[in-house]
Coordinates of C-alpha atoms in Angstrom, one line a residue:
X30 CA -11.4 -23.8 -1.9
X31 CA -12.8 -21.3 -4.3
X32 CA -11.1 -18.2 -5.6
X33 CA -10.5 -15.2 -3.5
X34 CA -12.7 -13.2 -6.1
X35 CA -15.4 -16.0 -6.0
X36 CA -15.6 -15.5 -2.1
X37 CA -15.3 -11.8 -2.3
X38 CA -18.1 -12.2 -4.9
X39 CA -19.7 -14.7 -1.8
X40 CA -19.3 -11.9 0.8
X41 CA -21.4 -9.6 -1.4
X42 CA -23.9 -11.5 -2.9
X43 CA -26.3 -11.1 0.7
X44 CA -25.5 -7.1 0.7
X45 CA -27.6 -6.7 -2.9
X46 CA -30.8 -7.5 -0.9
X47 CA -29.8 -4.6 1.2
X48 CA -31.5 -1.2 0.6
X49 CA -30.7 1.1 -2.1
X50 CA -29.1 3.6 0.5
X51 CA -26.9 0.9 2.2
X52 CA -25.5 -0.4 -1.3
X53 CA -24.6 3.1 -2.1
X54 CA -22.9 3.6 0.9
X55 CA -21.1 0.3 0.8
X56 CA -19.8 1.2 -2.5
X57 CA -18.9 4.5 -1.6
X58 CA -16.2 3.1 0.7
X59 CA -12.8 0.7 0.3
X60 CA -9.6 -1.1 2.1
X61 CA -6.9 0.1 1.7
X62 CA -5.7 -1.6 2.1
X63 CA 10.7 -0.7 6.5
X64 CA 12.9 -2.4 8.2
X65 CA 15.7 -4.2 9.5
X66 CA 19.1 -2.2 9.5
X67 CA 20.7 -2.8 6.1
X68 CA 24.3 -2.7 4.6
X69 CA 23.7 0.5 2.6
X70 CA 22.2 3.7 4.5
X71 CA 20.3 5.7 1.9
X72 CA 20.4 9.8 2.4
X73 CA 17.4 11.5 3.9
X74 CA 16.5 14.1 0.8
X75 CA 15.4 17.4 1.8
X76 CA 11.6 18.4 1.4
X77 CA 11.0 20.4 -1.3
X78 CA 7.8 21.2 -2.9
X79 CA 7.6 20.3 -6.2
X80 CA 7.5 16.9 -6.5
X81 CA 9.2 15.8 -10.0
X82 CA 11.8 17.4 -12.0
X83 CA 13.5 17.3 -14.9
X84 CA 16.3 16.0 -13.6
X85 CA 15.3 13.3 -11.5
X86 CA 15.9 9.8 -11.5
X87 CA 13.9 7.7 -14.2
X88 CA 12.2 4.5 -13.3
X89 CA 9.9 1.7 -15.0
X90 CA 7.1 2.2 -16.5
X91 CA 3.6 1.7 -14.5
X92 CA 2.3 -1.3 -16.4
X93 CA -0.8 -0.9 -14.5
X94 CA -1.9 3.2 -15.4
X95 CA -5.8 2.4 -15.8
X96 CA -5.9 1.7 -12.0
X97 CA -4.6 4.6 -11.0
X98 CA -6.8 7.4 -8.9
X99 CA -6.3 9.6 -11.7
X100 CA -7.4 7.2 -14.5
X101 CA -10.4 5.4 -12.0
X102 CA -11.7 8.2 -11.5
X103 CA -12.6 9.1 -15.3
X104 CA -13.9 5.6 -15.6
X105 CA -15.8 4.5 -12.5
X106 CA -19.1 7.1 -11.8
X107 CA -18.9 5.8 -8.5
X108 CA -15.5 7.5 -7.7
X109 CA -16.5 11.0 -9.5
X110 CA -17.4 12.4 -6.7
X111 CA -13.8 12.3 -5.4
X112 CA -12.1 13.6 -8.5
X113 CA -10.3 16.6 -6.6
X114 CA -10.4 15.5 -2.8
X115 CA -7.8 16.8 -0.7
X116 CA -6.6 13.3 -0.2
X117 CA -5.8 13.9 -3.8
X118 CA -3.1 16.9 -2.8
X119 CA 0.4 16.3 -1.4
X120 CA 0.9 18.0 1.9
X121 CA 3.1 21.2 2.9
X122 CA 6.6 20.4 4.0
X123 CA 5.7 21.7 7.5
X124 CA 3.3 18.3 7.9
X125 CA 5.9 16.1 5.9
X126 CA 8.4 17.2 8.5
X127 CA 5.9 16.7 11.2
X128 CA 5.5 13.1 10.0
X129 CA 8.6 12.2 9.7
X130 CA 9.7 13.5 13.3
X131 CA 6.5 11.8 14.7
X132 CA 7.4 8.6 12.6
X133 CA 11.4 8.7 14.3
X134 CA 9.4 9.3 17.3
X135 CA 7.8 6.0 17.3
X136 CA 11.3 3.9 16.1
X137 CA 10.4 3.8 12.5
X138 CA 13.2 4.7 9.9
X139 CA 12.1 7.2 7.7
X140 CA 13.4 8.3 4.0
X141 CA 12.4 11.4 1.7
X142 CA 12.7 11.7 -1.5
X143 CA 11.7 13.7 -3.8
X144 CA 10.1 12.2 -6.9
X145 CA 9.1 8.5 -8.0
X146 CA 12.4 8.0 -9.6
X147 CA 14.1 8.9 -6.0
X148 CA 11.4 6.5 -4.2
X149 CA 12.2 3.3 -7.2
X150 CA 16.0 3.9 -6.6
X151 CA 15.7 4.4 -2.9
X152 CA 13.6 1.0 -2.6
X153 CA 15.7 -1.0 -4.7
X154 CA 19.0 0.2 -2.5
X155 CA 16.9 -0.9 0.9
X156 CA 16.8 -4.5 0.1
X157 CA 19.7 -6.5 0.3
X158 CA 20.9 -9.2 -2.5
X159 CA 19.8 -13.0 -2.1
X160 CA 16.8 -12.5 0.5
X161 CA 12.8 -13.2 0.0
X162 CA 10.5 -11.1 -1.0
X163 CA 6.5 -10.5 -1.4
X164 CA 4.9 -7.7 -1.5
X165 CA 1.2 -6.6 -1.1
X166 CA -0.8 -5.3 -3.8
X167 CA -0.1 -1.9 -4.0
X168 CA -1.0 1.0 -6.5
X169 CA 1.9 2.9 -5.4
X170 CA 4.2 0.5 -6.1
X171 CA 3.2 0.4 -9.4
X172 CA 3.0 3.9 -9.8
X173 CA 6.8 4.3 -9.1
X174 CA 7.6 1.1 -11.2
X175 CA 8.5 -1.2 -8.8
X176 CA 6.2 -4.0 -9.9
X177 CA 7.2 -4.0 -13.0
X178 CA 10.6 -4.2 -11.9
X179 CA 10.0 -7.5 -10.2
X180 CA 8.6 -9.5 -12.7
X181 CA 12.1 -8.9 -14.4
X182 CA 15.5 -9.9 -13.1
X183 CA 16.1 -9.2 -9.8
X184 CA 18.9 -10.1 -7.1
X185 CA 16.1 -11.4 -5.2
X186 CA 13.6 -14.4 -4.4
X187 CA 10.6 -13.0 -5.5
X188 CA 8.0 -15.4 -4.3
X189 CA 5.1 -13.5 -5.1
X190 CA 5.5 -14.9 -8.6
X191 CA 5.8 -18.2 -7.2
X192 CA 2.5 -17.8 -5.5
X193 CA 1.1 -16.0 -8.6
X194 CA 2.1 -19.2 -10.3
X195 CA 0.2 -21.8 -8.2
X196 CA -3.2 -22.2 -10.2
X197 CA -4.8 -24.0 -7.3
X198 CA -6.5 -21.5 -5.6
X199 CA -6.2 -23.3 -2.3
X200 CA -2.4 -24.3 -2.5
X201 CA -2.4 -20.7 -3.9
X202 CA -3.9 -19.5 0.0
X203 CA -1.4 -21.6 1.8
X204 CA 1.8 -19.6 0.0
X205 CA 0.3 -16.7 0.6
X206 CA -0.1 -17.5 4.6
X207 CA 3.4 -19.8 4.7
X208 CA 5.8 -17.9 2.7
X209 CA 3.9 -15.2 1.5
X210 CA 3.9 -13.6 5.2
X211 CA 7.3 -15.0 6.4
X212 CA 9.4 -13.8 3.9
X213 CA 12.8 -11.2 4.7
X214 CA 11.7 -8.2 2.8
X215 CA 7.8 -7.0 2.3
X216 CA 7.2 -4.4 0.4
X217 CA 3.6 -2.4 0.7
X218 CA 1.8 1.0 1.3
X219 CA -0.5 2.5 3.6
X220 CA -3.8 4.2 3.5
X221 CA -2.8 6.9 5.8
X222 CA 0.6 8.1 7.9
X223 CA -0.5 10.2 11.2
X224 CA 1.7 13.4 11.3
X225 CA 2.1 11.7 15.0
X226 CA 3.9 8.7 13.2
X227 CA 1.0 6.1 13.3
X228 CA 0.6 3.4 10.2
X229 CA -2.8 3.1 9.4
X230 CA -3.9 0.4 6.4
X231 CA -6.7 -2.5 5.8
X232 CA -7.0 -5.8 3.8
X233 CA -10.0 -8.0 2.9
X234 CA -8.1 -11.3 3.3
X235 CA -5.3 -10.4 6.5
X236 CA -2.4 -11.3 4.4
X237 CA -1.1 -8.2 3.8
X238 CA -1.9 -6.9 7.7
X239 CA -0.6 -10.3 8.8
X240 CA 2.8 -9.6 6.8
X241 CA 3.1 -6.4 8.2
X242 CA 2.2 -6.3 11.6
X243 CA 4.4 -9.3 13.0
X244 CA 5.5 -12.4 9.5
X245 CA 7.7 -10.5 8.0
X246 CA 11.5 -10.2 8.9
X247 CA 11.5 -6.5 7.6
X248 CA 8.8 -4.3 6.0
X249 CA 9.1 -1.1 3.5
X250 CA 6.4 1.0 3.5
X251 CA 6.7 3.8 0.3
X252 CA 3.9 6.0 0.8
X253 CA 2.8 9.6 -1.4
X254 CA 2.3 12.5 0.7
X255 CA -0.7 13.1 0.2
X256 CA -1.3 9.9 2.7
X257 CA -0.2 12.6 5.7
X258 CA -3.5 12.7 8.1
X259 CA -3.9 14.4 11.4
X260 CA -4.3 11.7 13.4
X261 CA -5.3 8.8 13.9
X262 CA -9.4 9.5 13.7
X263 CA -8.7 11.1 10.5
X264 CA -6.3 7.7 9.6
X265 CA -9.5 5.8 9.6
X266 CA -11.9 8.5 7.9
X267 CA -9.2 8.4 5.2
X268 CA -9.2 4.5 4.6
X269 CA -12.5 3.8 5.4
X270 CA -14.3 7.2 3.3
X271 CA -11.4 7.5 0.7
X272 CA -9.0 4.4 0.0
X273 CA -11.6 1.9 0.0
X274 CA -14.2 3.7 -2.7
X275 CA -10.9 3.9 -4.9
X276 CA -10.3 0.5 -3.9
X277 CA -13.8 -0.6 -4.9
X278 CA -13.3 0.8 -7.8
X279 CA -10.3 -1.3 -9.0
X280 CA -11.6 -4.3 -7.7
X281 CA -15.0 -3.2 -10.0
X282 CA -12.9 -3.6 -12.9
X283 CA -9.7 -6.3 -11.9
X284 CA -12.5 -8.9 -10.2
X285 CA -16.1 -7.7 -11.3
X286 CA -16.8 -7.6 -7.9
X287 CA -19.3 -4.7 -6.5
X288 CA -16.8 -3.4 -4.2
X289 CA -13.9 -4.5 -1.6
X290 CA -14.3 -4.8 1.8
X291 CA -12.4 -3.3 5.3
X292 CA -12.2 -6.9 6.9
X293 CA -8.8 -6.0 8.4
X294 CA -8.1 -2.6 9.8
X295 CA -4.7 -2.1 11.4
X296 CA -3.0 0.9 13.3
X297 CA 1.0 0.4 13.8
X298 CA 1.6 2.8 17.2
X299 CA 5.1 1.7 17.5
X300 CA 8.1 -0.2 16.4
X301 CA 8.2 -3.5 17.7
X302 CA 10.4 -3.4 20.7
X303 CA 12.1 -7.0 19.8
X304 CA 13.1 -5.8 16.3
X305 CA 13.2 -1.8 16.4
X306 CA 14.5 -1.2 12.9
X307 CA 12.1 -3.6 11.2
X308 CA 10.1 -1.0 9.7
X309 CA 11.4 1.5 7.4
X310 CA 9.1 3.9 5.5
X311 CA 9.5 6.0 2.3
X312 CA 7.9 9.4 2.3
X313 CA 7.7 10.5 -1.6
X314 CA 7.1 13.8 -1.9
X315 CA 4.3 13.0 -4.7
X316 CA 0.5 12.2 -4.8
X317 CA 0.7 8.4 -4.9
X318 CA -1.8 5.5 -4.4
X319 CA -5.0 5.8 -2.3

């Protein structure tokens, strides 16, 4: 089986005989691509509107900075044009509030914190010694340090690194669909959070939808603010217009690919009704991911 960036590079190989006004479109776009009740209940922090202060919590360094929004957009001209989008801005505490009502609504747990510190030390607290965990990739997650945490010491099975480790690509794809999917704890974010409390996000390869909509024994979704959309038209307007050009642009410069791809879209309505407390999200009260 070839790499996942050789058959991402497969998948686009057909779309450069396209037009010029289709390629540009195609790049313009990109995927975007909580839980079980645990032993320690975390405090729901108040909203407040600045996001960081001096005094809060620290947390690990973002090992990845040159793929965040901020720093892609200085070095992909494809993603200029987004520099200062609204999707850019966190939202007013009235539409936090809203979400997180809406989100309650639908059976999903919901924390807010304040500031990426809050959000690392919030995660960390969610997730019970001795289970398994994977995550998805996720810039927000790096943002707030929490990837860098795991390739350190941790009280958990981390098997992302044992997937990272296979260097057969095929046996690589099995992990990722056996225990990849199935573990206790997977962590991710979403491209958008309806302020009626619907989960919107995409993948290219369904591993990450697949974990999160039903493989998984629990799921934590941390999510910025500035994720909060209307509903759920605006949900896919925001993936499909806004996550997935920023997308496309890390996947430019991780793969040297010409852009990602929405092959998965996926719209979480409701808690599952066999497993109501399965997913819990994070609010952060900060402009986070894409």
């Amino acid at each position: 089986m070839p790499s996942l960036f050789k058959q991402i590079k497969k998948i686009f190989k057909s779309d450069s005989k396209k037009d010029s006004t289709k390629k540009a479109a195609a790049s313009a776009a990109a995927p975007a691509a909580a839980a079980a009740t645990v032993a320690a209940e975390v405090s729901v922090a108040p909203v407040v509107e600045a996001a960081q202060t001096s005094t809060a919590p620290s947390h690990p360094e973002n090992t990845q900075s040159k793929h965040t929004f901020t720093a892609l957009v200085k070095s992909d001209a494809q993603l200029a044009a987004l520099a200062d989008h609204h999707y850019t801005k966190t939202v007013s505490a009235e539409r936090v509030n809203a979400a997180k009502a809406g989100l309650e609504a639908n059976g999903f747990k919901v924390h807010i914190v304040n500031s990426r510190g809050e959000a690392f030390e919030t995660l960390k607290s969610l997730i019970p010694a001795g289970v398994s965990l994977n995550n998805a990739h996720s810039t927000t997650l790096e943002e707030i340090g929490f990837i860098t945490y795991l390739k350190g010491e941790t009280p958990w099975n981390n098997v992302h690194a044992q997937i990272l480790a296979e260097t057969d690509y095929a046996k690589q794809g099995e992990l990722r669909r056996t225990i990849g999917s199935t573990v206790d704890y997977y962590l991710t974010s979403m491209s958008a959070i309806t302020e009626d409390g619907k989960l919107a996000h995409a993948d290219l390869s369904g591993s990450k939808v697949g974990g999160v909509a039903f493989g998984a024994g629990n799921v934590i979704v941390v999510a910025g603010t500035n994720k909060i959309v209307k509903d759920e038209d605006e949900a896919w307007k925001r993936t499909n217009e806004f996550a997935l050009a920023a997308e496309s642009a890390r996947a430019r410069d991780a793969y040297g690919v010409p852009a990602s791809a929405i092959v998965n879209y996926e719209v979480i309505r409701k808690a599952n009704p066999f497993n109501p407390n399965r997913i819990q999200v994070v609010l952060v009260n900060d402009a986070l991911g894409f």
